[in-house]
Amino acid sequence: MRTFAIAFLVLWLIPAAAADLDKPVILVAKPNLHDPLYGQSVLVVAPLGAGQHVGFIINRPTDLTLGKMFPDHAPSQKVVDPVFRGGPLEPGLIFALVRRPTSPGGNSFEMMPGLYVAFEAPVIDRIIENEPDRARFMAGLVAWRPGELRSELELGAWDVLDAEPSLTMRGPQGLWEELVRRSHKLRNTI
């Protein structure tokens, strides 16, 4: 029985240990992660170097829209999608995750192939004015210090999937459940 338990534990941890955190990934909270913010969450995550990572929760819409947040900015009134809670850090800052082949400008950076993060107000304003249908607007972000994300994986908090920029624009309903099923299938094929 003990041999079976050890084999099960090893097989359960293989995907976490094998995760390549030097490239962008999708994190899917495991069903046993009971946390008010991170439970049943899906995140897009990118490495920053030196074991640090940044990410955004993509399935936590708020009750706010850009129009409610910026009532004097006419282009914001036209964006009907809600602002999403991207994470607990800097919740007063708005970030734009925008799908496009090239950078939207400024100091924006590529989160994963074809998905950029804009955080400077002039760039975000241009995105709101010119391509809001290609963007998801986030309040706040998630950041991991060196080694933190690896530790969370080793503790079994997350399943890791390959980067998939299209998930960022998907509706949040059912997204976590779908990705849990996908993760479960991947674990069973290893």
PDB file of C-alpha atoms in Angstrom:
ATOM      1  CA  MET A   1       0.000   0.000   0.000  1.00  0.00           C
ATOM      2  CA  ARG A   2       2.830   2.374   0.873  1.00  0.00           C
ATOM      3  CA  THR A   3       4.486   1.717  -2.516  1.00  0.00           C
ATOM      4  CA  PHE A   4       1.211   2.579  -4.255  1.00  0.00           C
ATOM      5  CA  ALA A   5       0.914   5.840  -2.272  1.00  0.00           C
ATOM      6  CA  ILE A   6       4.477   6.853  -3.133  1.00  0.00           C
ATOM      7  CA  ALA A   7       3.955   6.005  -6.824  1.00  0.00           C
ATOM      8  CA  PHE A   8       0.727   8.030  -6.862  1.00  0.00           C
ATOM      9  CA  LEU A   9       2.454  11.024  -5.232  1.00  0.00           C
ATOM     10  CA  VAL A  10       5.337  10.872  -7.712  1.00  0.00           C
ATOM     11  CA  LEU A  11       2.957  10.708 -10.694  1.00  0.00           C
ATOM     12  CA  TRP A  12       0.916  13.598  -9.253  1.00  0.00           C
ATOM     13  CA  LEU A  13       3.997  15.817  -8.911  1.00  0.00           C
ATOM     14  CA  ILE A  14       5.631  14.984 -12.269  1.00  0.00           C
ATOM     15  CA  PRO A  15       3.705  17.646 -14.238  1.00  0.00           C
ATOM     16  CA  ALA A  16       4.573  20.300 -11.646  1.00  0.00           C
ATOM     17  CA  ALA A  17       8.236  19.358 -11.475  1.00  0.00           C
ATOM     18  CA  ALA A  18       8.488  19.110 -15.265  1.00  0.00           C
ATOM     19  CA  ALA A  19       6.897  22.500 -15.900  1.00  0.00           C
ATOM     20  CA  ASP A  20       9.188  24.786 -17.861  1.00  0.00           C
ATOM     21  CA  LEU A  21       8.814  28.066 -16.004  1.00  0.00           C
ATOM     22  CA  ASP A  22      11.298  29.786 -18.306  1.00  0.00           C
ATOM     23  CA  LYS A  23       8.514  30.188 -20.858  1.00  0.00           C
ATOM     24  CA  PRO A  24       4.959  31.601 -20.660  1.00  0.00           C
ATOM     25  CA  VAL A  25       2.332  29.233 -19.264  1.00  0.00           C
ATOM     26  CA  ILE A  26      -1.289  28.982 -18.222  1.00  0.00           C
ATOM     27  CA  LEU A  27      -1.878  28.146 -14.563  1.00  0.00           C
ATOM     28  CA  VAL A  28      -5.052  26.350 -13.564  1.00  0.00           C
ATOM     29  CA  ALA A  29      -5.900  26.179  -9.862  1.00  0.00           C
ATOM     30  CA  LYS A  30      -6.262  22.585  -8.761  1.00  0.00           C
ATOM     31  CA  PRO A  31      -9.658  21.727  -7.299  1.00  0.00           C
ATOM     32  CA  ASN A  32      -8.106  21.295  -3.847  1.00  0.00           C
ATOM     33  CA  LEU A  33      -6.848  24.915  -3.806  1.00  0.00           C
ATOM     34  CA  HIS A  34      -9.330  26.570  -1.463  1.00  0.00           C
ATOM     35  CA  ASP A  35      -8.504  30.260  -1.537  1.00  0.00           C
ATOM     36  CA  PRO A  36     -10.972  33.137  -1.953  1.00  0.00           C
ATOM     37  CA  LEU A  37      -8.942  34.722  -4.763  1.00  0.00           C
ATOM     38  CA  TYR A  38      -6.990  31.897  -6.367  1.00  0.00           C
ATOM     39  CA  GLY A  39      -9.420  29.001  -5.948  1.00  0.00           C
ATOM     40  CA  GLN A  40     -10.945  28.073  -9.330  1.00  0.00           C
ATOM     41  CA  SER A  41      -8.744  30.625 -11.090  1.00  0.00           C
ATOM     42  CA  VAL A  42      -6.970  30.603 -14.444  1.00  0.00           C
ATOM     43  CA  LEU A  43      -3.878  32.754 -14.936  1.00  0.00           C
ATOM     44  CA  VAL A  44      -1.637  33.715 -17.818  1.00  0.00           C
ATOM     45  CA  VAL A  45       1.940  33.832 -16.538  1.00  0.00           C
ATOM     46  CA  ALA A  46       5.251  34.979 -18.000  1.00  0.00           C
ATOM     47  CA  PRO A  47       8.791  34.721 -16.654  1.00  0.00           C
ATOM     48  CA  LEU A  48      10.647  37.931 -15.853  1.00  0.00           C
ATOM     49  CA  GLY A  49      14.009  36.263 -15.312  1.00  0.00           C
ATOM     50  CA  ALA A  50      15.892  35.252 -12.165  1.00  0.00           C
ATOM     51  CA  GLY A  51      13.002  32.991 -11.103  1.00  0.00           C
ATOM     52  CA  GLN A  52      10.477  35.835 -10.984  1.00  0.00           C
ATOM     53  CA  HIS A  53       7.103  35.720 -12.734  1.00  0.00           C
ATOM     54  CA  VAL A  54       4.175  38.006 -13.461  1.00  0.00           C
ATOM     55  CA  GLY A  55       0.641  37.020 -14.304  1.00  0.00           C
ATOM     56  CA  PHE A  56      -3.008  37.957 -14.550  1.00  0.00           C
ATOM     57  CA  ILE A  57      -6.118  36.113 -13.436  1.00  0.00           C
ATOM     58  CA  ILE A  58      -8.266  35.909 -16.568  1.00  0.00           C
ATOM     59  CA  ASN A  59     -11.524  34.532 -15.197  1.00  0.00           C
ATOM     60  CA  ARG A  60     -12.506  37.038 -12.470  1.00  0.00           C
ATOM     61  CA  PRO A  61     -14.756  39.730 -13.973  1.00  0.00           C
ATOM     62  CA  THR A  62     -15.707  42.624 -11.705  1.00  0.00           C
ATOM     63  CA  ASP A  63     -18.959  44.581 -11.681  1.00  0.00           C
ATOM     64  CA  LEU A  64     -17.100  47.567 -13.121  1.00  0.00           C
ATOM     65  CA  THR A  65     -16.635  48.650 -16.710  1.00  0.00           C
ATOM     66  CA  LEU A  66     -14.128  51.169 -18.018  1.00  0.00           C
ATOM     67  CA  GLY A  67     -17.058  53.539 -18.539  1.00  0.00           C
ATOM     68  CA  LYS A  68     -17.944  53.406 -14.839  1.00  0.00           C
ATOM     69  CA  MET A  69     -14.323  53.828 -13.826  1.00  0.00           C
ATOM     70  CA  PHE A  70     -13.622  56.685 -16.249  1.00  0.00           C
ATOM     71  CA  PRO A  71     -16.952  58.483 -16.800  1.00  0.00           C
ATOM     72  CA  ASP A  72     -15.307  61.487 -18.496  1.00  0.00           C
ATOM     73  CA  HIS A  73     -13.433  59.397 -21.082  1.00  0.00           C
ATOM     74  CA  ALA A  74     -15.834  58.980 -24.025  1.00  0.00           C
ATOM     75  CA  PRO A  75     -14.065  55.966 -25.641  1.00  0.00           C
ATOM     76  CA  SER A  76     -14.272  54.060 -22.326  1.00  0.00           C
ATOM     77  CA  GLN A  77     -18.061  54.356 -22.465  1.00  0.00           C
ATOM     78  CA  LYS A  78     -18.078  52.168 -25.581  1.00  0.00           C
ATOM     79  CA  VAL A  79     -16.285  49.226 -23.906  1.00  0.00           C
ATOM     80  CA  VAL A  80     -19.090  47.005 -22.624  1.00  0.00           C
ATOM     81  CA  ASP A  81     -16.974  44.146 -21.246  1.00  0.00           C
ATOM     82  CA  PRO A  82     -16.206  44.254 -17.533  1.00  0.00           C
ATOM     83  CA  VAL A  83     -12.813  45.049 -16.097  1.00  0.00           C
ATOM     84  CA  PHE A  84     -11.283  41.844 -14.716  1.00  0.00           C
ATOM     85  CA  ARG A  85      -9.548  41.451 -11.375  1.00  0.00           C
ATOM     86  CA  GLY A  86      -6.073  40.620 -12.598  1.00  0.00           C
ATOM     87  CA  GLY A  87      -4.602  40.092  -9.156  1.00  0.00           C
ATOM     88  CA  PRO A  88      -4.090  41.516  -5.697  1.00  0.00           C
ATOM     89  CA  LEU A  89      -1.047  43.692  -6.455  1.00  0.00           C
ATOM     90  CA  GLU A  90      -1.672  47.248  -7.614  1.00  0.00           C
ATOM     91  CA  PRO A  91      -5.468  46.830  -7.840  1.00  0.00           C
ATOM     92  CA  GLY A  92      -5.810  50.527  -8.656  1.00  0.00           C
ATOM     93  CA  LEU A  93      -3.806  50.192 -11.869  1.00  0.00           C
ATOM     94  CA  ILE A  94      -5.391  49.183 -15.158  1.00  0.00           C
ATOM     95  CA  PHE A  95      -3.492  46.885 -17.490  1.00  0.00           C
ATOM     96  CA  ALA A  96      -4.508  45.928 -21.020  1.00  0.00           C
ATOM     97  CA  LEU A  97      -3.866  42.419 -22.293  1.00  0.00           C
ATOM     98  CA  VAL A  98      -4.083  42.834 -26.038  1.00  0.00           C
ATOM     99  CA  ARG A  99      -3.881  40.217 -28.777  1.00  0.00           C
ATOM    100  CA  ARG A 100      -1.913  41.518 -31.722  1.00  0.00           C
ATOM    101  CA  PRO A 101       1.088  40.556 -33.860  1.00  0.00           C
ATOM    102  CA  THR A 102       3.248  43.479 -32.676  1.00  0.00           C
ATOM    103  CA  SER A 103       3.674  45.604 -29.591  1.00  0.00           C
ATOM    104  CA  PRO A 104       1.062  48.292 -28.981  1.00  0.00           C
ATOM    105  CA  GLY A 105       3.930  50.635 -28.119  1.00  0.00           C
ATOM    106  CA  GLY A 106       5.523  52.254 -25.117  1.00  0.00           C
ATOM    107  CA  ASN A 107       7.059  49.868 -22.620  1.00  0.00           C
ATOM    108  CA  SER A 108       4.527  47.130 -23.347  1.00  0.00           C
ATOM    109  CA  PHE A 109       5.933  43.621 -23.205  1.00  0.00           C
ATOM    110  CA  GLU A 110       5.018  40.341 -24.825  1.00  0.00           C
ATOM    111  CA  MET A 111       3.358  38.098 -22.237  1.00  0.00           C
ATOM    112  CA  MET A 112       3.235  35.157 -24.635  1.00  0.00           C
ATOM    113  CA  PRO A 113       3.354  34.944 -28.420  1.00  0.00           C
ATOM    114  CA  GLY A 114       0.768  37.357 -29.769  1.00  0.00           C
ATOM    115  CA  LEU A 115      -0.333  38.643 -26.337  1.00  0.00           C
ATOM    116  CA  TYR A 116       1.045  41.935 -25.051  1.00  0.00           C
ATOM    117  CA  VAL A 117       0.656  43.717 -21.719  1.00  0.00           C
ATOM    118  CA  ALA A 118       0.258  47.487 -21.797  1.00  0.00           C
ATOM    119  CA  PHE A 119       0.500  49.414 -18.553  1.00  0.00           C
ATOM    120  CA  GLU A 120       1.152  53.027 -19.555  1.00  0.00           C
ATOM    121  CA  ALA A 121      -1.915  55.294 -19.680  1.00  0.00           C
ATOM    122  CA  PRO A 122      -1.306  56.721 -23.195  1.00  0.00           C
ATOM    123  CA  VAL A 123      -0.901  53.227 -24.667  1.00  0.00           C
ATOM    124  CA  ILE A 124      -3.964  51.900 -22.849  1.00  0.00           C
ATOM    125  CA  ASP A 125      -5.967  54.908 -24.056  1.00  0.00           C
ATOM    126  CA  ARG A 126      -4.942  54.128 -27.666  1.00  0.00           C
ATOM    127  CA  ILE A 127      -6.036  50.513 -27.191  1.00  0.00           C
ATOM    128  CA  ILE A 128      -9.390  51.635 -25.759  1.00  0.00           C
ATOM    129  CA  GLU A 129      -9.884  54.045 -28.657  1.00  0.00           C
ATOM    130  CA  ASN A 130      -8.659  51.850 -31.532  1.00  0.00           C
ATOM    131  CA  GLU A 131      -8.863  48.163 -30.676  1.00  0.00           C
ATOM    132  CA  PRO A 132     -10.887  47.459 -27.506  1.00  0.00           C
ATOM    133  CA  ASP A 133     -12.296  44.261 -29.031  1.00  0.00           C
ATOM    134  CA  ARG A 134      -8.770  42.790 -29.072  1.00  0.00           C
ATOM    135  CA  ALA A 135      -8.115  43.580 -25.406  1.00  0.00           C
ATOM    136  CA  ARG A 136      -9.077  42.543 -21.914  1.00  0.00           C
ATOM    137  CA  PHE A 137      -8.675  45.192 -19.248  1.00  0.00           C
ATOM    138  CA  MET A 138      -7.345  44.098 -15.868  1.00  0.00           C
ATOM    139  CA  ALA A 139      -7.217  45.761 -12.458  1.00  0.00           C
ATOM    140  CA  GLY A 140      -4.099  44.572 -10.677  1.00  0.00           C
ATOM    141  CA  LEU A 141      -1.703  41.715 -11.283  1.00  0.00           C
ATOM    142  CA  VAL A 142      -0.002  38.740  -9.628  1.00  0.00           C
ATOM    143  CA  ALA A 143       3.761  38.601  -9.087  1.00  0.00           C
ATOM    144  CA  TRP A 144       6.028  35.885  -7.738  1.00  0.00           C
ATOM    145  CA  ARG A 145       9.444  36.482  -6.182  1.00  0.00           C
ATOM    146  CA  PRO A 146      12.317  34.174  -7.144  1.00  0.00           C
ATOM    147  CA  GLY A 147      11.345  30.561  -6.532  1.00  0.00           C
ATOM    148  CA  GLU A 148       7.807  31.282  -5.259  1.00  0.00           C
ATOM    149  CA  LEU A 149       5.967  29.898  -8.264  1.00  0.00           C
ATOM    150  CA  ARG A 150       8.136  26.755  -8.326  1.00  0.00           C
ATOM    151  CA  SER A 151       7.296  26.238  -4.616  1.00  0.00           C
ATOM    152  CA  GLU A 152       3.570  26.619  -5.292  1.00  0.00           C
ATOM    153  CA  LEU A 153       3.834  24.006  -8.040  1.00  0.00           C
ATOM    154  CA  GLU A 154       5.707  21.622  -5.778  1.00  0.00           C
ATOM    155  CA  LEU A 155       2.973  22.054  -3.142  1.00  0.00           C
ATOM    156  CA  GLY A 156       0.408  21.048  -5.764  1.00  0.00           C
ATOM    157  CA  ALA A 157      -1.523  24.309  -6.064  1.00  0.00           C
ATOM    158  CA  TRP A 158      -1.513  24.573  -9.867  1.00  0.00           C
ATOM    159  CA  ASP A 159      -1.712  22.582 -13.034  1.00  0.00           C
ATOM    160  CA  VAL A 160       0.426  23.996 -15.824  1.00  0.00           C
ATOM    161  CA  LEU A 161      -0.675  24.154 -19.443  1.00  0.00           C
ATOM    162  CA  ASP A 162       1.134  25.465 -22.489  1.00  0.00           C
ATOM    163  CA  ALA A 163       0.684  29.131 -23.318  1.00  0.00           C
ATOM    164  CA  GLU A 164      -2.515  29.744 -25.240  1.00  0.00           C
ATOM    165  CA  PRO A 165      -3.146  33.456 -25.865  1.00  0.00           C
ATOM    166  CA  SER A 166      -6.694  32.877 -27.148  1.00  0.00           C
ATOM    167  CA  LEU A 167      -7.802  31.839 -23.646  1.00  0.00           C
ATOM    168  CA  THR A 168      -7.295  35.417 -22.508  1.00  0.00           C
ATOM    169  CA  MET A 169     -10.256  36.623 -24.551  1.00  0.00           C
ATOM    170  CA  ARG A 170     -12.590  33.746 -23.720  1.00  0.00           C
ATOM    171  CA  GLY A 171     -15.583  34.318 -21.498  1.00  0.00           C
ATOM    172  CA  PRO A 172     -14.929  33.323 -17.899  1.00  0.00           C
ATOM    173  CA  GLN A 173     -17.967  31.037 -17.534  1.00  0.00           C
ATOM    174  CA  GLY A 174     -16.854  27.408 -17.517  1.00  0.00           C
ATOM    175  CA  LEU A 175     -13.243  28.220 -18.422  1.00  0.00           C
ATOM    176  CA  TRP A 176     -11.763  26.864 -15.180  1.00  0.00           C
ATOM    177  CA  GLU A 177     -13.838  23.678 -15.364  1.00  0.00           C
ATOM    178  CA  GLU A 178     -12.796  23.057 -18.972  1.00  0.00           C
ATOM    179  CA  LEU A 179      -9.116  23.529 -18.189  1.00  0.00           C
ATOM    180  CA  VAL A 180      -9.314  21.298 -15.100  1.00  0.00           C
ATOM    181  CA  ARG A 181     -10.672  18.536 -17.345  1.00  0.00           C
ATOM    182  CA  ARG A 182      -7.909  19.186 -19.887  1.00  0.00           C
ATOM    183  CA  SER A 183      -5.259  19.071 -17.130  1.00  0.00           C
ATOM    184  CA  HIS A 184      -6.726  15.853 -15.759  1.00  0.00           C
ATOM    185  CA  LYS A 185      -6.558  14.234 -19.210  1.00  0.00           C
ATOM    186  CA  LEU A 186      -2.924  15.328 -19.606  1.00  0.00           C
ATOM    187  CA  ARG A 187      -2.013  13.903 -16.187  1.00  0.00           C
ATOM    188  CA  ASN A 188      -3.627  10.588 -17.100  1.00  0.00           C
ATOM    189  CA  THR A 189      -1.628  10.302 -20.316  1.00  0.00           C
ATOM    190  CA  ILE A 190       1.750  10.698 -18.572  1.00  0.00           C
TER     191      ILE A 190
END
